[in-house]
Amino acid sequence: MPGNFQNNVNYCKFYFIFADINHAIMKTVLSIFLSAISFVGISQNLTDSLLLYYPMNGNCLDSSGNGFDAVVVNADLTTDHNGNANKAYHFNGIDQYIDWPNDTLLHPDLPVTIAFWVKYDVNDYLMSFLFDTDYAENNYSGIHVNLDPGMRISFAFGDASGSTAPSARRSKTGTTVIQTGIWYHIIGVIRGATDMDIYVDCINDGGTYSGTGGNMEYTGSPGSLGRVDTDVNPGPPHYFEGSLDDFRYYNRDFSSSDIEKLCPFNSIFETSIDKINSYPNPTMDYLSLDNIDDDVKQIDIVDIFGNIVMSYSIETSLNVSGLQPGIFFLRLIDANGSIKATSTFVKL
């Protein structure tokens, strides 16, 4: 009896210690979950401050409700980012473009958010000038987007001072090297000269600032898709060669939760691509992965703000002990930069 009694006492001690540990874990998980719910909830409707929206579903009519239908000049309908025929526009890099109306509402002050799908045909930054919200000859004004010589996405605004030199603009250039023949979802949030965010496929792309221009100004010209005039000499503008789809233009800042709402199939919370098993979940130090495809070359850990916080070469056991407690997302990337599989885990 004394032996059995002692065993029962030890069992009870173990049970209550185990229960206390589980209770602490559940409190931590609940706290993390409630924080994430709070984060997701602080956002606006995607129609708030939407200036114009071109889904490009067989035409370039404005779906924002503001009536800013565009005029298509030679651009051809093409297959969109979902594989649907005649649901996007292709530009030949020679003489094709789309102009939207010249209205003061489309010349807003900062902040501005612009989102779109794009696919580049050629590895030539001189044929990457995608759009200008104030198309003026030989004059940086409004906001324009292009690739830099390293094929990285760049958002810029001009001060309308009559120049196309760096002294007339403010720019931010991302870090992702854009590949030809691949659809990318791009979001640019422009708040000020050194306060911009670029998202490539829903991931904050970081980047560097350049230019010494003044505040953003306009010349009173209409915006144009498919061309930007950055040449100080008389001559044709730079035309875009590639495809454009689902173009949105907002007169407001976007929070991280707004970005998440706008993110397409490969968002950080939901995805239609493959899932991968990760365990234990929640975890405090190591996370194990099962059945990694042979074509996966990199594993990224992404936080709820869309930032890559860790990257690994191919490993089946990841050391995550250095992460702060929270909800994180795994992305398994192939050699082409495409997401092959995802998973979600909680770090205690």
Short mmCIF file of N, CA and C in Angstrom, two decimals, residues 136-309:
data_model
loop_
_atom_site.label_atom_id
_atom_site.label_comp_id
_atom_site.label_asym_id
_atom_site.label_seq_id
_atom_site.Cartn_x
_atom_site.Cartn_y
_atom_site.Cartn_z
N ALA A 136 3.48 63.10 -69.06
CA ALA A 136 4.00 64.35 -69.60
C ALA A 136 5.31 64.07 -70.32
N GLU A 137 5.55 64.78 -71.42
CA GLU A 137 6.77 64.57 -72.18
C GLU A 137 7.96 65.21 -71.48
N ASN A 138 9.03 64.42 -71.35
CA ASN A 138 10.32 64.92 -70.85
C ASN A 138 10.19 65.60 -69.48
N ASN A 139 9.37 65.02 -68.62
CA ASN A 139 9.10 65.68 -67.34
C ASN A 139 8.63 64.64 -66.33
N TYR A 140 9.40 64.40 -65.28
CA TYR A 140 8.96 63.51 -64.21
C TYR A 140 7.84 64.19 -63.42
N SER A 141 6.66 63.59 -63.44
CA SER A 141 5.52 64.11 -62.67
C SER A 141 4.61 62.94 -62.34
N GLY A 142 3.77 63.11 -61.32
CA GLY A 142 2.92 62.00 -60.91
C GLY A 142 3.75 60.80 -60.49
N ILE A 143 3.17 59.61 -60.67
CA ILE A 143 3.83 58.36 -60.27
C ILE A 143 4.05 57.50 -61.50
N HIS A 144 5.24 56.94 -61.63
CA HIS A 144 5.49 56.00 -62.72
C HIS A 144 6.21 54.77 -62.17
N VAL A 145 6.10 53.67 -62.93
CA VAL A 145 6.66 52.38 -62.52
C VAL A 145 7.42 51.77 -63.69
N ASN A 146 8.58 51.22 -63.38
CA ASN A 146 9.39 50.51 -64.38
C ASN A 146 10.34 49.57 -63.65
N LEU A 147 11.11 48.80 -64.41
CA LEU A 147 12.18 47.99 -63.85
C LEU A 147 13.49 48.77 -63.96
N ASP A 148 14.39 48.54 -63.01
CA ASP A 148 15.72 49.13 -63.12
C ASP A 148 16.59 48.24 -64.01
N PRO A 149 17.82 48.61 -64.34
CA PRO A 149 18.66 47.76 -65.20
C PRO A 149 18.89 46.36 -64.65
N GLY A 150 18.74 46.18 -63.32
CA GLY A 150 18.86 44.86 -62.72
C GLY A 150 17.56 44.09 -62.71
N MET A 151 16.54 44.60 -63.40
CA MET A 151 15.23 43.96 -63.53
C MET A 151 14.51 43.85 -62.18
N ARG A 152 14.59 44.90 -61.38
CA ARG A 152 13.88 44.98 -60.11
C ARG A 152 12.84 46.09 -60.21
N ILE A 153 11.68 45.86 -59.61
CA ILE A 153 10.56 46.80 -59.75
C ILE A 153 10.87 48.11 -59.02
N SER A 154 10.51 49.23 -59.64
CA SER A 154 10.78 50.55 -59.07
C SER A 154 9.54 51.42 -59.17
N PHE A 155 9.15 52.03 -58.05
CA PHE A 155 8.09 53.03 -58.00
C PHE A 155 8.73 54.40 -57.80
N ALA A 156 8.25 55.40 -58.52
CA ALA A 156 8.83 56.74 -58.40
C ALA A 156 7.74 57.80 -58.54
N PHE A 157 7.96 58.95 -57.90
CA PHE A 157 7.12 60.11 -58.18
C PHE A 157 8.01 61.28 -58.57
N GLY A 158 7.44 62.18 -59.41
CA GLY A 158 8.20 63.32 -59.91
C GLY A 158 7.67 64.64 -59.39
N ASP A 159 8.53 65.66 -59.44
CA ASP A 159 8.14 66.97 -58.91
C ASP A 159 7.70 67.95 -60.00
N ALA A 160 7.59 67.46 -61.26
CA ALA A 160 7.11 68.27 -62.39
C ALA A 160 7.96 69.52 -62.60
N SER A 161 9.26 69.40 -62.38
CA SER A 161 10.16 70.55 -62.52
C SER A 161 10.72 70.69 -63.93
N GLY A 162 10.24 69.84 -64.87
CA GLY A 162 10.68 69.94 -66.25
C GLY A 162 11.92 69.15 -66.57
N SER A 163 12.22 68.14 -65.75
CA SER A 163 13.44 67.35 -65.94
C SER A 163 13.13 65.87 -65.75
N THR A 164 13.97 65.02 -66.34
CA THR A 164 13.90 63.58 -66.08
C THR A 164 15.20 63.09 -65.45
N ALA A 165 15.87 63.97 -64.72
CA ALA A 165 17.08 63.63 -63.98
C ALA A 165 16.70 63.12 -62.59
N PRO A 166 17.63 62.42 -61.90
CA PRO A 166 17.34 61.97 -60.54
C PRO A 166 16.97 63.11 -59.59
N SER A 167 17.38 64.33 -59.92
CA SER A 167 17.07 65.48 -59.07
C SER A 167 15.61 65.90 -59.18
N ALA A 168 14.86 65.24 -60.09
CA ALA A 168 13.45 65.58 -60.28
C ALA A 168 12.51 64.47 -59.83
N ARG A 169 13.03 63.45 -59.18
CA ARG A 169 12.18 62.32 -58.78
C ARG A 169 12.60 61.79 -57.41
N ARG A 170 11.73 60.97 -56.85
CA ARG A 170 12.01 60.17 -55.66
C ARG A 170 11.56 58.75 -55.96
N SER A 171 12.43 57.78 -55.72
CA SER A 171 12.15 56.40 -56.12
C SER A 171 12.47 55.42 -55.00
N LYS A 172 11.81 54.27 -55.09
CA LYS A 172 12.22 53.10 -54.30
C LYS A 172 12.26 51.91 -55.24
N THR A 173 13.36 51.15 -55.17
CA THR A 173 13.55 49.97 -56.01
C THR A 173 13.60 48.74 -55.12
N GLY A 174 12.84 47.72 -55.49
CA GLY A 174 12.77 46.50 -54.70
C GLY A 174 14.00 45.63 -54.85
N THR A 175 13.91 44.39 -54.36
CA THR A 175 15.05 43.48 -54.37
C THR A 175 14.85 42.25 -55.25
N THR A 176 13.61 41.91 -55.57
CA THR A 176 13.33 40.72 -56.37
C THR A 176 13.72 40.95 -57.83
N VAL A 177 14.49 40.03 -58.39
CA VAL A 177 14.83 40.09 -59.81
C VAL A 177 13.66 39.50 -60.60
N ILE A 178 13.00 40.32 -61.38
CA ILE A 178 11.80 39.92 -62.11
C ILE A 178 12.20 39.08 -63.33
N GLN A 179 11.55 37.93 -63.49
CA GLN A 179 11.81 37.03 -64.61
C GLN A 179 10.77 37.26 -65.71
N THR A 180 11.18 37.06 -66.95
CA THR A 180 10.23 37.20 -68.06
C THR A 180 9.32 35.98 -68.13
N GLY A 181 8.12 36.20 -68.69
CA GLY A 181 7.18 35.11 -68.90
C GLY A 181 6.45 34.64 -67.67
N ILE A 182 6.57 35.36 -66.54
CA ILE A 182 5.93 34.98 -65.28
C ILE A 182 5.03 36.12 -64.81
N TRP A 183 3.81 35.77 -64.42
CA TRP A 183 2.91 36.77 -63.85
C TRP A 183 3.33 37.10 -62.42
N TYR A 184 3.41 38.39 -62.09
CA TYR A 184 3.70 38.85 -60.74
C TYR A 184 2.56 39.77 -60.27
N HIS A 185 2.22 39.63 -59.00
CA HIS A 185 1.27 40.56 -58.39
C HIS A 185 2.07 41.61 -57.64
N ILE A 186 1.87 42.87 -58.00
CA ILE A 186 2.66 43.97 -57.45
C ILE A 186 1.73 44.95 -56.72
N ILE A 187 2.16 45.38 -55.55
CA ILE A 187 1.47 46.45 -54.82
C ILE A 187 2.51 47.49 -54.42
N GLY A 188 2.23 48.75 -54.71
CA GLY A 188 3.09 49.84 -54.28
C GLY A 188 2.32 50.79 -53.39
N VAL A 189 2.86 51.06 -52.20
CA VAL A 189 2.26 52.02 -51.27
C VAL A 189 3.22 53.19 -51.16
N ILE A 190 2.81 54.36 -51.64
CA ILE A 190 3.68 55.53 -51.68
C ILE A 190 3.14 56.57 -50.71
N ARG A 191 3.89 56.83 -49.65
CA ARG A 191 3.46 57.79 -48.62
C ARG A 191 4.31 59.06 -48.64
N GLY A 192 5.57 58.92 -49.05
CA GLY A 192 6.49 60.05 -49.05
C GLY A 192 7.81 59.67 -49.69
N ALA A 193 8.74 60.61 -49.72
CA ALA A 193 10.01 60.42 -50.42
C ALA A 193 10.80 59.22 -49.92
N THR A 194 10.77 58.98 -48.63
CA THR A 194 11.49 57.84 -48.06
C THR A 194 10.54 56.96 -47.24
N ASP A 195 9.31 56.90 -47.69
CA ASP A 195 8.30 56.08 -47.00
C ASP A 195 7.43 55.41 -48.05
N MET A 196 7.95 54.33 -48.62
CA MET A 196 7.25 53.55 -49.63
C MET A 196 7.42 52.07 -49.31
N ASP A 197 6.43 51.27 -49.69
CA ASP A 197 6.52 49.82 -49.57
C ASP A 197 6.16 49.20 -50.91
N ILE A 198 6.95 48.21 -51.32
CA ILE A 198 6.69 47.46 -52.54
C ILE A 198 6.46 46.00 -52.15
N TYR A 199 5.35 45.44 -52.59
CA TYR A 199 5.04 44.04 -52.34
C TYR A 199 5.07 43.28 -53.66
N VAL A 200 5.87 42.22 -53.70
CA VAL A 200 5.93 41.34 -54.86
C VAL A 200 5.34 40.00 -54.46
N ASP A 201 4.23 39.63 -55.08
CA ASP A 201 3.50 38.42 -54.71
C ASP A 201 3.23 38.38 -53.21
N CYS A 202 2.81 39.52 -52.69
CA CYS A 202 2.34 39.66 -51.31
C CYS A 202 3.43 39.67 -50.26
N ILE A 203 4.68 39.67 -50.68
CA ILE A 203 5.80 39.76 -49.75
C ILE A 203 6.43 41.14 -49.84
N ASN A 204 6.63 41.79 -48.68
CA ASN A 204 7.31 43.09 -48.68
C ASN A 204 8.71 42.92 -49.24
N ASP A 205 9.00 43.63 -50.33
CA ASP A 205 10.23 43.40 -51.10
C ASP A 205 11.41 44.22 -50.60
N GLY A 206 11.23 45.00 -49.54
CA GLY A 206 12.35 45.81 -49.07
C GLY A 206 12.77 46.80 -50.15
N GLY A 207 14.07 47.06 -50.25
CA GLY A 207 14.56 47.90 -51.32
C GLY A 207 15.34 49.11 -50.85
N THR A 208 15.71 49.96 -51.82
CA THR A 208 16.54 51.14 -51.57
C THR A 208 15.91 52.37 -52.23
N TYR A 209 16.16 53.52 -51.61
CA TYR A 209 15.64 54.78 -52.12
C TYR A 209 16.69 55.51 -52.95
N SER A 210 16.22 56.32 -53.89
CA SER A 210 17.13 57.14 -54.70
C SER A 210 16.40 58.39 -55.17
N GLY A 211 17.16 59.33 -55.72
CA GLY A 211 16.60 60.58 -56.21
C GLY A 211 16.57 61.65 -55.14
N THR A 212 16.57 62.90 -55.60
CA THR A 212 16.59 64.04 -54.68
C THR A 212 15.51 65.06 -55.01
N GLY A 213 14.48 64.64 -55.72
CA GLY A 213 13.43 65.56 -56.16
C GLY A 213 12.60 66.11 -55.01
N GLY A 214 11.73 67.05 -55.36
CA GLY A 214 10.86 67.67 -54.38
C GLY A 214 9.58 66.89 -54.19
N ASN A 215 8.54 67.56 -53.71
CA ASN A 215 7.25 66.92 -53.49
C ASN A 215 6.61 66.52 -54.81
N MET A 216 5.72 65.52 -54.76
CA MET A 216 5.04 65.09 -55.97
C MET A 216 4.14 66.19 -56.49
N GLU A 217 4.24 66.43 -57.80
CA GLU A 217 3.41 67.42 -58.48
C GLU A 217 2.91 66.83 -59.79
N TYR A 218 1.91 67.50 -60.37
CA TYR A 218 1.32 67.06 -61.64
C TYR A 218 1.40 68.19 -62.67
N THR A 219 1.34 67.80 -63.94
CA THR A 219 1.27 68.78 -65.02
C THR A 219 -0.15 68.96 -65.53
N GLY A 220 -1.08 68.16 -65.02
CA GLY A 220 -2.45 68.22 -65.48
C GLY A 220 -2.70 67.38 -66.71
N SER A 221 -1.89 66.32 -66.89
CA SER A 221 -2.03 65.43 -68.04
C SER A 221 -2.73 64.14 -67.62
N PRO A 222 -3.37 63.44 -68.56
CA PRO A 222 -4.01 62.17 -68.21
C PRO A 222 -2.98 61.09 -67.90
N GLY A 223 -3.39 60.10 -67.14
CA GLY A 223 -2.53 58.95 -66.88
C GLY A 223 -2.51 58.02 -68.07
N SER A 224 -1.45 57.20 -68.15
CA SER A 224 -1.30 56.31 -69.30
C SER A 224 -0.71 54.98 -68.86
N LEU A 225 -1.29 53.89 -69.34
CA LEU A 225 -0.77 52.54 -69.13
C LEU A 225 0.00 52.13 -70.38
N GLY A 226 1.20 51.60 -70.19
CA GLY A 226 1.96 51.08 -71.33
C GLY A 226 3.04 51.99 -71.86
N ARG A 227 3.24 53.16 -71.25
CA ARG A 227 4.28 54.07 -71.73
C ARG A 227 4.64 55.09 -70.65
N VAL A 228 5.90 55.53 -70.67
CA VAL A 228 6.41 56.60 -69.81
C VAL A 228 7.44 57.36 -70.63
N ASP A 229 7.42 58.68 -70.58
CA ASP A 229 8.40 59.49 -71.30
C ASP A 229 9.46 59.97 -70.32
N THR A 230 10.64 59.34 -70.37
CA THR A 230 11.73 59.72 -69.47
C THR A 230 12.92 60.27 -70.24
N ASP A 231 12.77 60.51 -71.52
CA ASP A 231 13.87 60.97 -72.37
C ASP A 231 13.88 62.50 -72.39
N VAL A 232 15.03 63.09 -72.07
CA VAL A 232 15.12 64.55 -72.06
C VAL A 232 15.12 65.11 -73.48
N ASN A 233 15.43 64.27 -74.46
CA ASN A 233 15.47 64.73 -75.85
C ASN A 233 14.14 64.44 -76.53
N PRO A 234 13.79 65.21 -77.56
CA PRO A 234 12.57 64.91 -78.32
C PRO A 234 12.64 63.51 -78.92
N GLY A 235 11.54 62.83 -78.93
CA GLY A 235 11.51 61.48 -79.46
C GLY A 235 10.40 60.69 -78.81
N PRO A 236 10.23 59.44 -79.21
CA PRO A 236 9.14 58.63 -78.66
C PRO A 236 9.38 58.28 -77.20
N PRO A 237 8.31 57.97 -76.47
CA PRO A 237 8.47 57.53 -75.08
C PRO A 237 8.98 56.10 -75.02
N HIS A 238 9.23 55.64 -73.80
CA HIS A 238 9.53 54.22 -73.59
C HIS A 238 8.21 53.48 -73.49
N TYR A 239 8.05 52.46 -74.33
CA TYR A 239 6.83 51.65 -74.33
C TYR A 239 7.08 50.34 -73.60
N PHE A 240 6.02 49.82 -73.02
CA PHE A 240 6.05 48.56 -72.27
C PHE A 240 5.78 47.39 -73.20
N GLU A 241 6.60 46.33 -73.07
CA GLU A 241 6.34 45.09 -73.81
C GLU A 241 6.02 43.99 -72.80
N GLY A 242 4.76 43.59 -72.78
CA GLY A 242 4.32 42.57 -71.85
C GLY A 242 2.82 42.65 -71.66
N SER A 243 2.34 42.06 -70.57
CA SER A 243 0.89 41.99 -70.32
C SER A 243 0.57 42.59 -68.96
N LEU A 244 -0.61 43.21 -68.87
CA LEU A 244 -1.07 43.88 -67.66
C LEU A 244 -2.49 43.44 -67.36
N ASP A 245 -2.79 43.27 -66.06
CA ASP A 245 -4.11 42.79 -65.67
C ASP A 245 -4.50 43.38 -64.31
N ASP A 246 -5.79 43.59 -64.11
CA ASP A 246 -6.38 43.90 -62.80
C ASP A 246 -5.69 45.09 -62.14
N PHE A 247 -5.81 46.25 -62.74
CA PHE A 247 -5.12 47.47 -62.29
C PHE A 247 -6.01 48.26 -61.35
N ARG A 248 -5.48 48.57 -60.15
CA ARG A 248 -6.22 49.32 -59.13
C ARG A 248 -5.39 50.53 -58.68
N TYR A 249 -6.09 51.65 -58.44
CA TYR A 249 -5.44 52.91 -58.09
C TYR A 249 -6.23 53.53 -56.93
N TYR A 250 -5.57 53.69 -55.77
CA TYR A 250 -6.22 54.18 -54.55
C TYR A 250 -5.60 55.49 -54.09
N ASN A 251 -6.42 56.32 -53.48
CA ASN A 251 -5.93 57.54 -52.84
C ASN A 251 -5.89 57.33 -51.33
N ARG A 252 -5.12 56.36 -50.87
CA ARG A 252 -4.95 56.13 -49.43
C ARG A 252 -3.81 55.17 -49.18
N ASP A 253 -3.37 55.19 -47.93
CA ASP A 253 -2.37 54.24 -47.45
C ASP A 253 -3.02 52.86 -47.32
N PHE A 254 -2.21 51.82 -47.42
CA PHE A 254 -2.68 50.46 -47.17
C PHE A 254 -1.96 49.91 -45.96
N SER A 255 -2.73 49.44 -44.97
CA SER A 255 -2.15 48.75 -43.83
C SER A 255 -1.77 47.32 -44.24
N SER A 256 -1.09 46.63 -43.35
CA SER A 256 -0.72 45.24 -43.64
C SER A 256 -1.95 44.37 -43.84
N SER A 257 -3.02 44.64 -43.08
CA SER A 257 -4.23 43.84 -43.25
C SER A 257 -4.95 44.19 -44.55
N ASP A 258 -4.82 45.44 -45.01
CA ASP A 258 -5.35 45.79 -46.34
C ASP A 258 -4.60 45.03 -47.43
N ILE A 259 -3.29 44.97 -47.27
CA ILE A 259 -2.46 44.21 -48.23
C ILE A 259 -2.93 42.77 -48.27
N GLU A 260 -3.19 42.20 -47.10
CA GLU A 260 -3.63 40.81 -47.05
C GLU A 260 -4.97 40.62 -47.76
N LYS A 261 -5.88 41.57 -47.58
CA LYS A 261 -7.18 41.47 -48.26
C LYS A 261 -7.02 41.49 -49.78
N LEU A 262 -6.09 42.31 -50.25
CA LEU A 262 -5.90 42.47 -51.69
C LEU A 262 -5.08 41.35 -52.29
N CYS A 263 -4.33 40.63 -51.45
CA CYS A 263 -3.45 39.58 -51.96
C CYS A 263 -4.26 38.48 -52.63
N PRO A 264 -3.73 37.97 -53.75
CA PRO A 264 -4.45 36.95 -54.52
C PRO A 264 -4.23 35.55 -53.97
N PHE A 265 -4.21 34.54 -54.85
CA PHE A 265 -4.18 33.14 -54.44
C PHE A 265 -3.01 32.78 -53.56
N ASN A 266 -1.91 33.47 -53.64
CA ASN A 266 -0.72 33.11 -52.87
C ASN A 266 -0.51 34.05 -51.69
N SER A 267 -1.61 34.41 -51.02
CA SER A 267 -1.50 35.29 -49.87
C SER A 267 -0.88 34.55 -48.70
N ILE A 268 -0.51 35.31 -47.66
CA ILE A 268 0.16 34.69 -46.53
C ILE A 268 -0.80 33.91 -45.65
N PHE A 269 -2.12 34.09 -45.80
CA PHE A 269 -3.06 33.36 -44.97
C PHE A 269 -3.76 32.24 -45.73
N GLU A 270 -4.05 32.43 -47.02
CA GLU A 270 -4.77 31.44 -47.79
C GLU A 270 -4.05 31.18 -49.09
N THR A 271 -4.07 29.96 -49.54
CA THR A 271 -3.43 29.62 -50.81
C THR A 271 -4.08 28.38 -51.38
N SER A 272 -4.14 28.31 -52.71
CA SER A 272 -4.70 27.14 -53.37
C SER A 272 -3.62 26.15 -53.76
N ILE A 273 -2.36 26.46 -53.44
CA ILE A 273 -1.29 25.54 -53.78
C ILE A 273 -1.12 24.51 -52.66
N ASP A 274 -0.17 23.59 -52.86
CA ASP A 274 -0.02 22.46 -51.96
C ASP A 274 0.32 22.89 -50.53
N LYS A 275 -0.15 22.10 -49.58
CA LYS A 275 0.23 22.27 -48.18
C LYS A 275 1.31 21.25 -47.83
N ILE A 276 2.15 21.60 -46.86
CA ILE A 276 3.17 20.67 -46.39
C ILE A 276 2.98 20.47 -44.90
N ASN A 277 3.24 19.26 -44.42
CA ASN A 277 3.08 18.95 -43.01
C ASN A 277 4.27 19.46 -42.22
N SER A 278 4.01 20.25 -41.17
CA SER A 278 5.07 20.76 -40.30
C SER A 278 4.69 20.45 -38.85
N TYR A 279 5.66 20.01 -38.07
CA TYR A 279 5.39 19.60 -36.69
C TYR A 279 6.68 19.70 -35.87
N PRO A 280 6.60 19.76 -34.52
CA PRO A 280 5.38 19.96 -33.72
C PRO A 280 4.82 21.37 -33.94
N ASN A 281 3.54 21.50 -33.75
CA ASN A 281 2.89 22.77 -33.98
C ASN A 281 1.79 22.97 -32.94
N PRO A 282 1.99 23.86 -31.97
CA PRO A 282 3.01 24.89 -31.82
C PRO A 282 4.39 24.30 -31.51
N THR A 283 5.43 25.14 -31.67
CA THR A 283 6.79 24.72 -31.38
C THR A 283 7.53 25.83 -30.65
N MET A 284 8.58 25.43 -29.92
CA MET A 284 9.40 26.41 -29.22
C MET A 284 10.78 26.55 -29.85
N ASP A 285 11.25 25.48 -30.53
CA ASP A 285 12.63 25.55 -31.03
C ASP A 285 12.79 25.02 -32.45
N TYR A 286 12.42 23.75 -32.69
CA TYR A 286 12.63 23.15 -34.01
C TYR A 286 11.30 22.80 -34.66
N LEU A 287 11.26 22.94 -35.99
CA LEU A 287 10.09 22.60 -36.78
C LEU A 287 10.51 21.61 -37.85
N SER A 288 9.87 20.45 -37.88
CA SER A 288 10.20 19.40 -38.85
C SER A 288 9.23 19.44 -40.03
N LEU A 289 9.73 19.11 -41.23
CA LEU A 289 8.93 19.12 -42.45
C LEU A 289 8.95 17.75 -43.10
N ASP A 290 7.82 17.37 -43.69
CA ASP A 290 7.70 16.08 -44.38
C ASP A 290 7.50 16.28 -45.87
N ASN A 291 8.04 15.35 -46.66
CA ASN A 291 7.73 15.21 -48.09
C ASN A 291 7.99 16.49 -48.89
N ILE A 292 9.21 17.01 -48.78
CA ILE A 292 9.60 18.19 -49.57
C ILE A 292 9.90 17.75 -51.00
N ASP A 293 9.29 18.42 -51.98
CA ASP A 293 9.52 18.09 -53.39
C ASP A 293 10.97 18.32 -53.77
N ASP A 294 11.43 17.56 -54.75
CA ASP A 294 12.82 17.65 -55.19
C ASP A 294 13.16 19.00 -55.81
N ASP A 295 12.15 19.69 -56.40
CA ASP A 295 12.44 20.95 -57.08
C ASP A 295 12.42 22.15 -56.14
N VAL A 296 12.17 21.94 -54.84
CA VAL A 296 12.22 23.03 -53.87
C VAL A 296 13.68 23.38 -53.58
N LYS A 297 14.02 24.66 -53.67
CA LYS A 297 15.40 25.11 -53.47
C LYS A 297 15.57 26.00 -52.25
N GLN A 298 14.48 26.53 -51.72
CA GLN A 298 14.58 27.48 -50.62
C GLN A 298 13.33 27.42 -49.76
N ILE A 299 13.49 27.66 -48.47
CA ILE A 299 12.37 27.72 -47.53
C ILE A 299 12.40 29.08 -46.85
N ASP A 300 11.30 29.83 -46.96
CA ASP A 300 11.17 31.13 -46.31
C ASP A 300 10.16 31.05 -45.18
N ILE A 301 10.44 31.77 -44.10
CA ILE A 301 9.47 31.98 -43.03
C ILE A 301 9.01 33.43 -43.11
N VAL A 302 7.68 33.60 -43.18
CA VAL A 302 7.07 34.92 -43.38
C VAL A 302 6.21 35.26 -42.18
N ASP A 303 6.31 36.51 -41.69
CA ASP A 303 5.46 36.90 -40.56
C ASP A 303 4.11 37.41 -41.06
N ILE A 304 3.23 37.80 -40.14
CA ILE A 304 1.88 38.20 -40.53
C ILE A 304 1.85 39.54 -41.24
N PHE A 305 2.99 40.24 -41.27
CA PHE A 305 3.06 41.50 -42.00
C PHE A 305 3.58 41.31 -43.42
N GLY A 306 3.86 40.04 -43.81
CA GLY A 306 4.35 39.76 -45.14
C GLY A 306 5.85 39.88 -45.28
N ASN A 307 6.58 40.03 -44.18
CA ASN A 307 8.03 40.15 -44.23
C ASN A 307 8.70 38.79 -44.10
N ILE A 308 9.72 38.53 -44.92
CA ILE A 308 10.52 37.32 -44.77
C ILE A 308 11.45 37.51 -43.59
N VAL A 309 11.31 36.69 -42.56
CA VAL A 309 12.11 36.85 -41.34
C VAL A 309 13.24 35.84 -41.26
#
